[in-house]
Coordinates of C-alpha atoms in Angstrom, one line a residue:
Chain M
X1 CA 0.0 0.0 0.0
X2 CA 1.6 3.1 -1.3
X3 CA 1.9 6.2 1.1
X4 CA 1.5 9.4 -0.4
X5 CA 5.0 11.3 -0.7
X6 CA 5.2 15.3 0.2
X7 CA 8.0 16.1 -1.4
X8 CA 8.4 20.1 -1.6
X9 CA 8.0 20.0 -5.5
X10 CA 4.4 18.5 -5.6
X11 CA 3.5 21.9 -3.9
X12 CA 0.2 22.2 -1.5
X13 CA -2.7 21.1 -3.2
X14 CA -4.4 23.7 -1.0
X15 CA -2.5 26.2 -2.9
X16 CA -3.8 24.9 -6.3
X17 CA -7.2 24.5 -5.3
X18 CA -7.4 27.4 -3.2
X19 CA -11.5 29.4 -4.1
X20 CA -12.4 32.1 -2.3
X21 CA -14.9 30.9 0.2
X22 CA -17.5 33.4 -0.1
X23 CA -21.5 33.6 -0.1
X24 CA -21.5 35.5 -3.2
X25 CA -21.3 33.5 -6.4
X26 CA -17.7 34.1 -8.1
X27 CA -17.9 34.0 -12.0
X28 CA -14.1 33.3 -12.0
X29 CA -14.9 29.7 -10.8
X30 CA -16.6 29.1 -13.8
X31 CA -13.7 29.2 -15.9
X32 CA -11.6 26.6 -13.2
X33 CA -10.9 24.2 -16.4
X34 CA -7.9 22.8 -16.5
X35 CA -6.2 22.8 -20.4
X36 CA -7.7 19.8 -22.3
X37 CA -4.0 18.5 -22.6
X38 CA -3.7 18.4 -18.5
X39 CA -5.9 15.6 -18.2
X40 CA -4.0 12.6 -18.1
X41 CA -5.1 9.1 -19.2
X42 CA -5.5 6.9 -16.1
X43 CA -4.3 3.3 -15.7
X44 CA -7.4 2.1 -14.0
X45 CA -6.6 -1.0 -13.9
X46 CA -4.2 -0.1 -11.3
X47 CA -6.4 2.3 -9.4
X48 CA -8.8 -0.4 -9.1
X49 CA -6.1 -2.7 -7.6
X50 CA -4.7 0.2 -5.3
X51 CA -8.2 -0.1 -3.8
X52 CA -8.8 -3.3 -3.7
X53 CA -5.9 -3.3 -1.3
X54 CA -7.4 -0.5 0.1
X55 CA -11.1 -0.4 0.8
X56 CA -13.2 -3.1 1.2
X57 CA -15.2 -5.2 -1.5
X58 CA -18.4 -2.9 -0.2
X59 CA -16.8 0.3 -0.6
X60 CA -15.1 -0.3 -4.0
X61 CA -19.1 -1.3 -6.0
X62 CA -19.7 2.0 -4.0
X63 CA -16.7 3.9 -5.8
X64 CA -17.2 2.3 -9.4
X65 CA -21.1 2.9 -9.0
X66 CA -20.4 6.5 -8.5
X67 CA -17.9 6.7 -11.4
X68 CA -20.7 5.2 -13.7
X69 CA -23.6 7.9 -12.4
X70 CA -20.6 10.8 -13.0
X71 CA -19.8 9.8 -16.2
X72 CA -24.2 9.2 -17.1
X73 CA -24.7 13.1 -15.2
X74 CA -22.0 14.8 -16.6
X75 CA -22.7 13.2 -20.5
X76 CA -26.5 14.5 -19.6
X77 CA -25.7 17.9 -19.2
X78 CA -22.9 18.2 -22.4
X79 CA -20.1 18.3 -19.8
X80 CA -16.4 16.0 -20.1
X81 CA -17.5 12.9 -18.5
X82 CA -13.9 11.5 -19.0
X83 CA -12.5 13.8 -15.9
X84 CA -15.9 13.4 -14.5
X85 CA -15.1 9.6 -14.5
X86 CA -11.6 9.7 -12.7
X87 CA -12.7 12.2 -10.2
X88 CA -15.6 9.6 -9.6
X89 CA -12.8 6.7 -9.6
X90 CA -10.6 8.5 -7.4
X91 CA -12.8 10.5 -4.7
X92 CA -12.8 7.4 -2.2
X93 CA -9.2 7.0 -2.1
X94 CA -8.5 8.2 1.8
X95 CA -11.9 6.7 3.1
X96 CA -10.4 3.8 5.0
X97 CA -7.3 6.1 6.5
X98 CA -6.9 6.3 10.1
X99 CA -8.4 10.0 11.5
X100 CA -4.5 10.1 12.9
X101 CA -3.3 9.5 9.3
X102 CA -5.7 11.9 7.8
X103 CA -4.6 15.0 9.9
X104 CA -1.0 14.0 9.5
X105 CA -1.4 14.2 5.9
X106 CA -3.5 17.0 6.0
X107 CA -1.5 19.4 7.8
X108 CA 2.0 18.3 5.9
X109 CA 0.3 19.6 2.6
X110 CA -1.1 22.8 4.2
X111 CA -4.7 22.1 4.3
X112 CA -6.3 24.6 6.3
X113 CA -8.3 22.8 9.0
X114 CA -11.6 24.1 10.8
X115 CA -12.2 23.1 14.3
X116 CA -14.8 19.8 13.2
X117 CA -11.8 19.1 10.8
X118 CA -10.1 18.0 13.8
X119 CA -13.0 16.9 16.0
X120 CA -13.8 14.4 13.5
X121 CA -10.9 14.2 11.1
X122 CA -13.0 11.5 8.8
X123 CA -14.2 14.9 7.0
X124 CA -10.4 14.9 5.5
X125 CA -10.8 11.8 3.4
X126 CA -12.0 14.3 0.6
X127 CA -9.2 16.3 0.9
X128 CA -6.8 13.7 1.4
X129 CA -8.1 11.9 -1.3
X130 CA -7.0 14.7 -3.7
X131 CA -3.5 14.4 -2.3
X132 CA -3.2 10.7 -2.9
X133 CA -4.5 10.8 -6.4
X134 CA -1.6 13.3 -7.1
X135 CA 1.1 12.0 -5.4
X136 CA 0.3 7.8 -6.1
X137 CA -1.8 8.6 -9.3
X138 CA 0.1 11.5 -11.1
X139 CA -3.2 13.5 -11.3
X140 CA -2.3 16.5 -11.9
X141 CA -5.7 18.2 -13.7
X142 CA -6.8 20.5 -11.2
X143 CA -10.2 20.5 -12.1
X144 CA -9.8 16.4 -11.3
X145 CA -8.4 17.1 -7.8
X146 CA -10.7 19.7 -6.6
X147 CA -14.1 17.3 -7.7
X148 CA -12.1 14.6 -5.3
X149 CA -11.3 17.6 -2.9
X150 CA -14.9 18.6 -2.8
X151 CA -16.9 15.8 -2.9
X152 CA -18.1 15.6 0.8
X153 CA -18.7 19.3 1.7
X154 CA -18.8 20.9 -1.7
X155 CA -17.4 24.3 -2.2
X156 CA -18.5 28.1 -3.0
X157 CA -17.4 28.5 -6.4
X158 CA -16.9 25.3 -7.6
X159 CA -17.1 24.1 -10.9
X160 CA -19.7 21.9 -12.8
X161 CA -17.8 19.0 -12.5
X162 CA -17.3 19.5 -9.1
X163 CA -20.9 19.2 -8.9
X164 CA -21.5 16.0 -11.2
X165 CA -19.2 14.3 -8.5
X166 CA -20.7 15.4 -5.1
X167 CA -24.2 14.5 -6.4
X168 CA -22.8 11.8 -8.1
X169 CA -21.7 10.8 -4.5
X170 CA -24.8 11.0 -2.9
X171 CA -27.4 10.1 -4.9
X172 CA -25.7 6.9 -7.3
X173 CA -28.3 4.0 -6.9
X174 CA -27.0 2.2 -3.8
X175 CA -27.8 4.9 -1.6
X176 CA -31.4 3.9 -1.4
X177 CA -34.6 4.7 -3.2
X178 CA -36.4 7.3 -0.8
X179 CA -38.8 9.9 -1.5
X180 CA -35.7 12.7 -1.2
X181 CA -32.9 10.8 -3.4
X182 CA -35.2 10.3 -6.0
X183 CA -36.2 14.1 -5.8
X184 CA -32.5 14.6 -6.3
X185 CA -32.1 12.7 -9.2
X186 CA -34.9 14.3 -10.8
X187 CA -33.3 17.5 -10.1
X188 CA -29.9 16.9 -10.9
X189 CA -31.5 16.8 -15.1
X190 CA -32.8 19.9 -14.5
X191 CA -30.1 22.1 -12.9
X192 CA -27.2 20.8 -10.7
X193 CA -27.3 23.9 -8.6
X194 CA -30.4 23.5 -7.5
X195 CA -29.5 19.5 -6.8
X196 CA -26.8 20.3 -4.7
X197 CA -29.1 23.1 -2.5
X198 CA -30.9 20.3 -1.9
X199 CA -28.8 17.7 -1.3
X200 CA -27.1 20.4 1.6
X201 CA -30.2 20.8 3.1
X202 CA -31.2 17.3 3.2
X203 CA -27.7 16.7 4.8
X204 CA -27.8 19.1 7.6
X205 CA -31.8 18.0 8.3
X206 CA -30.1 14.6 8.7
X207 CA -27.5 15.9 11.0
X208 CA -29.7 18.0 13.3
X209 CA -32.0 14.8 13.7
X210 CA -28.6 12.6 14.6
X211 CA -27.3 15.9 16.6
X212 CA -24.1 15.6 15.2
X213 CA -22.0 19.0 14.4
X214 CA -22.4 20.3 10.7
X215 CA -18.6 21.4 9.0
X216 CA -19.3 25.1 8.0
X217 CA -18.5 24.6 4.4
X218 CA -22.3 22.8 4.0
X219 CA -23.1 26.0 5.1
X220 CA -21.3 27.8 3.0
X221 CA -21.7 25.5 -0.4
X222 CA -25.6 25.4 0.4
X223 CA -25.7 29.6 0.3
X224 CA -23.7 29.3 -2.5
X225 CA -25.9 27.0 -4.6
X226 CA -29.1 28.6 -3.4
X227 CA -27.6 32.3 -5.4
X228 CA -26.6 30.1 -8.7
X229 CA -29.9 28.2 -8.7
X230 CA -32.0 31.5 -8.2
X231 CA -29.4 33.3 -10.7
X232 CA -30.2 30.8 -13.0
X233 CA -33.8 30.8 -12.7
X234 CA -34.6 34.4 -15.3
X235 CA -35.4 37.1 -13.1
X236 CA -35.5 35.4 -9.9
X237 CA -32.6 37.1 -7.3
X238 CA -31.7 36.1 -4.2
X239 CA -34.2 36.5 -1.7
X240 CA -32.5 38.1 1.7
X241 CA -31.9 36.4 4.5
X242 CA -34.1 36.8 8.0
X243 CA -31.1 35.5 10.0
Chain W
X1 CA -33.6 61.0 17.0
X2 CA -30.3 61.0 18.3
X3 CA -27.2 59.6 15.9
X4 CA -24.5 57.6 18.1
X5 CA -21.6 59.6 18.1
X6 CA -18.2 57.7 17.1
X7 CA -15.7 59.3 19.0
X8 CA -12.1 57.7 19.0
X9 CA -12.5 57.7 22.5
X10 CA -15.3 54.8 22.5
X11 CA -12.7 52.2 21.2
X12 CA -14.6 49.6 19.0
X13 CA -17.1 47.6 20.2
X14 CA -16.0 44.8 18.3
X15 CA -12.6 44.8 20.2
X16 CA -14.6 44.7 23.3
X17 CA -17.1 42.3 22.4
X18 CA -14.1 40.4 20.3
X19 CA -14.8 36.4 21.4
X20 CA -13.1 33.4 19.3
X21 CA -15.7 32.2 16.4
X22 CA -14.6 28.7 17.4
X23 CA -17.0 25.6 17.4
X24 CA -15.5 24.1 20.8
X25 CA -16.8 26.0 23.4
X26 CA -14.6 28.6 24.9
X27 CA -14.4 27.8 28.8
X28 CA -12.7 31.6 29.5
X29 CA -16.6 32.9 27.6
X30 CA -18.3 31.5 30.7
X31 CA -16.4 34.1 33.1
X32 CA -17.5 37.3 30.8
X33 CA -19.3 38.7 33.8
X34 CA -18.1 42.2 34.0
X35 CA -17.7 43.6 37.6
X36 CA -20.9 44.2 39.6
X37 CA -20.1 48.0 39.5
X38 CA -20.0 47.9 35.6
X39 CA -23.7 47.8 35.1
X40 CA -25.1 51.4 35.6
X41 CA -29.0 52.8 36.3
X42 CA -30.6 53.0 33.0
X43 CA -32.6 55.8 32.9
X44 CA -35.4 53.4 31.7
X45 CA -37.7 56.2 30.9
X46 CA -35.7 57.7 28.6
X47 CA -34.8 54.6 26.5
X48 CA -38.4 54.7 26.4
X49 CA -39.1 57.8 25.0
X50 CA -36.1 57.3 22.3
X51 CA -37.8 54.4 21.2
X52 CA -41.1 55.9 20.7
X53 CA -39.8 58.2 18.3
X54 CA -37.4 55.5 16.3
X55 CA -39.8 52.2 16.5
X56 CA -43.4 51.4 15.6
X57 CA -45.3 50.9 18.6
X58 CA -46.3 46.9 17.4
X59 CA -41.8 46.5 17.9
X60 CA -42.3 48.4 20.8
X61 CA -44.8 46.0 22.3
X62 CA -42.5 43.2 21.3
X63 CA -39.4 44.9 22.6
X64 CA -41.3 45.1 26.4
X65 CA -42.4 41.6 25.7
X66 CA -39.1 40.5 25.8
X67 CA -37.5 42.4 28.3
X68 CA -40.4 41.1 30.6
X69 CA -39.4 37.2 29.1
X70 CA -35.7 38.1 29.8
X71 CA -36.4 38.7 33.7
X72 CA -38.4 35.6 34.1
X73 CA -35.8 33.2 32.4
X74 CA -33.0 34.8 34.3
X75 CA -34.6 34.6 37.7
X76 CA -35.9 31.1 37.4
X77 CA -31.7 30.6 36.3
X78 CA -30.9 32.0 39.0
X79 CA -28.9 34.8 36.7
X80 CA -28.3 38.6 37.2
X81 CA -31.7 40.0 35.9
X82 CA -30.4 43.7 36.0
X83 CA -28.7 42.7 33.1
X84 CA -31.3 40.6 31.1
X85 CA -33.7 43.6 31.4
X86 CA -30.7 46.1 30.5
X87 CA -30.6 43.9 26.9
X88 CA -33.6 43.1 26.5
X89 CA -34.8 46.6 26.4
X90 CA -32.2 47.7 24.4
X91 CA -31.7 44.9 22.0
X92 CA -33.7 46.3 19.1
X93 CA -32.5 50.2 19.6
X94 CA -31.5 49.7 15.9
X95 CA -34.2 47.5 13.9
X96 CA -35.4 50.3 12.0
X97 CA -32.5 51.9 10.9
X98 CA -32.2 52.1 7.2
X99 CA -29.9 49.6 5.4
X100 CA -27.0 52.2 4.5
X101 CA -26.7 53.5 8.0
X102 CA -26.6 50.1 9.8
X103 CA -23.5 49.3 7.2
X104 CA -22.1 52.9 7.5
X105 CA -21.9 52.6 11.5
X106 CA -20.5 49.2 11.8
X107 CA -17.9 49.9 9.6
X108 CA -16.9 52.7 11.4
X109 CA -16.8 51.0 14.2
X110 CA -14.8 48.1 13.2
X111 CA -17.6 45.4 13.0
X112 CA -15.9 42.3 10.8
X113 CA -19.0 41.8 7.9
X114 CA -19.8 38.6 6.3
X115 CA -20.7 38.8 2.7
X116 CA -24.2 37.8 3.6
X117 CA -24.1 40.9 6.3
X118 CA -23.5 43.1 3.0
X119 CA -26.4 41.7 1.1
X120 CA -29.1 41.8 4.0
X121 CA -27.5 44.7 6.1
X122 CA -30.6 44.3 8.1
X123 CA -28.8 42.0 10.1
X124 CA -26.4 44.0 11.6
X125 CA -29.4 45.6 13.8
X126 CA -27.7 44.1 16.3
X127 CA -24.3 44.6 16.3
X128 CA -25.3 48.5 15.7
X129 CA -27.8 48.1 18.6
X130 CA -25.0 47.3 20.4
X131 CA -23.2 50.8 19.7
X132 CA -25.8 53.2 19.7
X133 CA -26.8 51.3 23.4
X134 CA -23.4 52.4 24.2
X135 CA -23.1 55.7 22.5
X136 CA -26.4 56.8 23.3
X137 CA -27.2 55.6 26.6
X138 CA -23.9 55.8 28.5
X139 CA -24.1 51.3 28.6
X140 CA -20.4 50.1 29.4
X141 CA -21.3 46.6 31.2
X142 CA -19.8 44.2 28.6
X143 CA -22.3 41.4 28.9
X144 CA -25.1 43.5 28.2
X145 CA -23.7 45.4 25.3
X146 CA -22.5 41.2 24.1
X147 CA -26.3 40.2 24.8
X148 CA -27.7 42.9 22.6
X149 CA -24.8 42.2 20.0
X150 CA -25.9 38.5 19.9
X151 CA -29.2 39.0 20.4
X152 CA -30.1 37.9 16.6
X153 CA -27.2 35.2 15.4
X154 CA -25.9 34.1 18.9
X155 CA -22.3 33.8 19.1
X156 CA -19.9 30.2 20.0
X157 CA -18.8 31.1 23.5
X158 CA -21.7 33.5 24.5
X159 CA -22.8 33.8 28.0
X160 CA -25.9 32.6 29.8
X161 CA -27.2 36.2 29.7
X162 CA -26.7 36.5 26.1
X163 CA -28.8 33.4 25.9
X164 CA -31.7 34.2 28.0
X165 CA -31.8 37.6 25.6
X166 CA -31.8 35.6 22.1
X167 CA -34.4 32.9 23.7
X168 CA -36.4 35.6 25.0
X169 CA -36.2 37.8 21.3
X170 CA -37.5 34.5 19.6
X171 CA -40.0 32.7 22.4
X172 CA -41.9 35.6 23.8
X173 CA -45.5 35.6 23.9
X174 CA -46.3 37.7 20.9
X175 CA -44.2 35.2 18.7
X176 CA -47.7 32.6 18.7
X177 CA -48.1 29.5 20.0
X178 CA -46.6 26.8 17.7
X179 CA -45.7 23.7 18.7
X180 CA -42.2 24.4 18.1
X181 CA -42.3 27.6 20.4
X182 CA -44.2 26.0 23.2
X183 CA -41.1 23.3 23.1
X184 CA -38.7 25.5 23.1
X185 CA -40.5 27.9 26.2
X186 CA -40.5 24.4 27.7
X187 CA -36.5 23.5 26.9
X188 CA -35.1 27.3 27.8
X189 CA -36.4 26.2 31.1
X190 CA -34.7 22.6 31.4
X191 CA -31.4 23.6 29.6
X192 CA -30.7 27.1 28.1
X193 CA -28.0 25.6 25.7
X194 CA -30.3 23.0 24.4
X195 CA -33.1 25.9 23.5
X196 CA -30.4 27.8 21.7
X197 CA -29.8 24.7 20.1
X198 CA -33.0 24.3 19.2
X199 CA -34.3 27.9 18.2
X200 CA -30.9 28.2 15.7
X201 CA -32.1 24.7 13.6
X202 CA -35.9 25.6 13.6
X203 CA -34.6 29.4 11.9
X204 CA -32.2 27.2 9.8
X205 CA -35.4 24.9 8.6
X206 CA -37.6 28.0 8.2
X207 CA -35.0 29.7 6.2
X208 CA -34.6 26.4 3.9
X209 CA -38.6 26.3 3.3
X210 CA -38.2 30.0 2.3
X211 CA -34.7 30.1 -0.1
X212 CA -33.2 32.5 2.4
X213 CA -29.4 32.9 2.5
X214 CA -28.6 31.8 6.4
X215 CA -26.0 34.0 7.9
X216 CA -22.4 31.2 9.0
X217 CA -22.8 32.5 12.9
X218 CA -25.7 30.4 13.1
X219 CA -24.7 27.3 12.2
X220 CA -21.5 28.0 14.7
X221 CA -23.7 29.1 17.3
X222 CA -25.7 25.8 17.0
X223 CA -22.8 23.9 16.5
X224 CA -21.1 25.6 20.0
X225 CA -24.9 24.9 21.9
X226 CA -24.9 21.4 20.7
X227 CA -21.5 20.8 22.3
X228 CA -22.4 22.7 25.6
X229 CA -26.0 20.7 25.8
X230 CA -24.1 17.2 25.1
X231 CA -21.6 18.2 27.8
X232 CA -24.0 19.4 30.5
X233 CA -26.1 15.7 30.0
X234 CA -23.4 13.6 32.1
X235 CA -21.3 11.5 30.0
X236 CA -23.0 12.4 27.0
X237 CA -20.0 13.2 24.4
X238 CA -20.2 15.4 21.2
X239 CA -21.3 12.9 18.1
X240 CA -19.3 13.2 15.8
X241 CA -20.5 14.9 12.1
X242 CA -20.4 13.0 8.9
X243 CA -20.5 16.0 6.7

């Protein structure tokens, strides 16, 4: 089982995904694609034996399910469903690390960590995740990384492929067939904004009913998608918050 | 209508209010309790008559509402009630200013603004409540001038006074009699953190249902009062999130 390397060259992944995390939609974020020519071709074979070492039998029809409801959203909506498809491969990477692991990693590339970070350092296997897929992968598209980086909390800003791969995460068919995933997957045709809103607010719903703490950046990805989604809908703004 | 002055002198509120946005809870928060001899007479009668001229009578009504709510939660908590009523008949001084003059005074006085702060000013009613309670009305006692400040998001860290004013703002009578606000009248008695708890992801669900951008200082705030309810139930430890 390879361990990622840090070597000084690879530089922090932090610093090449770095968005500005604001409430206010950022039109720069929409042009975070990569060069056609940085997209590398991927030797799945080998991922898929890297994880078959790594996660278990479960996890992996997990991963290759989400890779197949990427590649399905992202061809739906006209978008590049091949780095849809790796980021889908990849974004599992780190789930089996040890929380000790995680924050070790973490903080060696510069990761900037909020206090539930390191209450429950599970949250990192997105970011970590990224970090492995450069360092044992050679991925080095960042539009690739940041859909692995962003895949469990989402992101202000992020990019439509981002998008494809944290709804792609939650809503791929072995997650269940409720009333609220399958409103999802209707929504996900119709606007992806507007899916991942939803799928925010489904989230935190669950995690005031388990009263478990909420990482800010649901938050901040859910205020985010609620301003596209209204942008998107013709001459409907934002409507102002009451508190 | 008197404008609060902004006088060097003053220093900012925000320096004296400053406490650490942090999700853990803050143990040195639970001493803010300024010196008995920092809480001064308020000439009551005169905060009255200022109010008459800068509020409708209906906020009026509420504002009496809740300093009344205020006393009764602090005395059955066994809390300074001076202080309570200080807050709670101060805490909407500023409700009614207009949009460009809540920005305009908490800028100058050094007020840190969230982007969502900048598109619904409205919220900083409190933080300039805050002020003009301080410029206007002579109020130097730091947990009331923090109560009146937090009054509207809450705050990780805040003190029990600040608590019994932002349960009292949302819970008191004239706010109906839902099922929800009859639990949480019930809770602010059993637990004041678990009713902060509570009031924060009711607002949060209410402001899903109506496509509102949600301000981040709530989500810490009810991140902060799920810790300090899971602490205060014996042996019951912070669950961890899994988003």
């Amino acid at each position: 089982m390879g361990h990622p390397s840090h070597s000084a060259d690879c530089g922090s992944l932090n610093d090449a995904l770095r968005l500005p995390i604001i409430c206010e939609p950022d039109p720069s974020s929409q042009t975070l694609v990569a060069p056609k020519n940085s997209i590398k071709l991927l030797d799945r074979k080998r991922v898929l034996g890297w994880l078959s070492e790594n996660v278990p039998e479960k996890r992996l029809n997990h991963i290759l399910r989400v890779e197949e409801t990427a590649i399905k959203l992202a061809e739906y909506h006209n978008l590049d469903w091949e780095r849809a498809a790796q980021a889908g491969l990849l974004h599992d990477l780190a789930k089996y690390f040890k929380p000790k692991r995680l924050l070790e990693i973490a903080k060696a590339d510069g990761i900037k960590l909020d206090p539930v970070d390191e209450i429950n350092p599970h949250l990192l296997h997105a970011d970590v995740g990224a970090i492995v897929a450069r360092d044992e992968f050679g991925v080095v598209d960042t539009e690739v990384l940041a859909a692995i980086y962003n895949h469990t909390l989402g992101r202000p800003g992020m990019s439509l492929i981002s998008c494809v791969v944290f709804l792609a995460d939650g809503m791929e068919p072995g997650r269940g067939d409720t009333t609220e995933l399958n409103e999802i997957r209707k929504l996900s045709r119709k606007n992806l904004h507007r899916a991942v809103l939803q799928i925010c607010e489904d989230s935190m719903r669950s995690l005031f009913a388990s009263r478990s703490l909420i990482h800010p950046r649901v938050l901040q990805t859910r205020n985010w998608a609620l301003q596209m989604a209204q942008q998107s809908a013709k001459g409907d703004k934002p409507k102002l918050s009451s508190a």
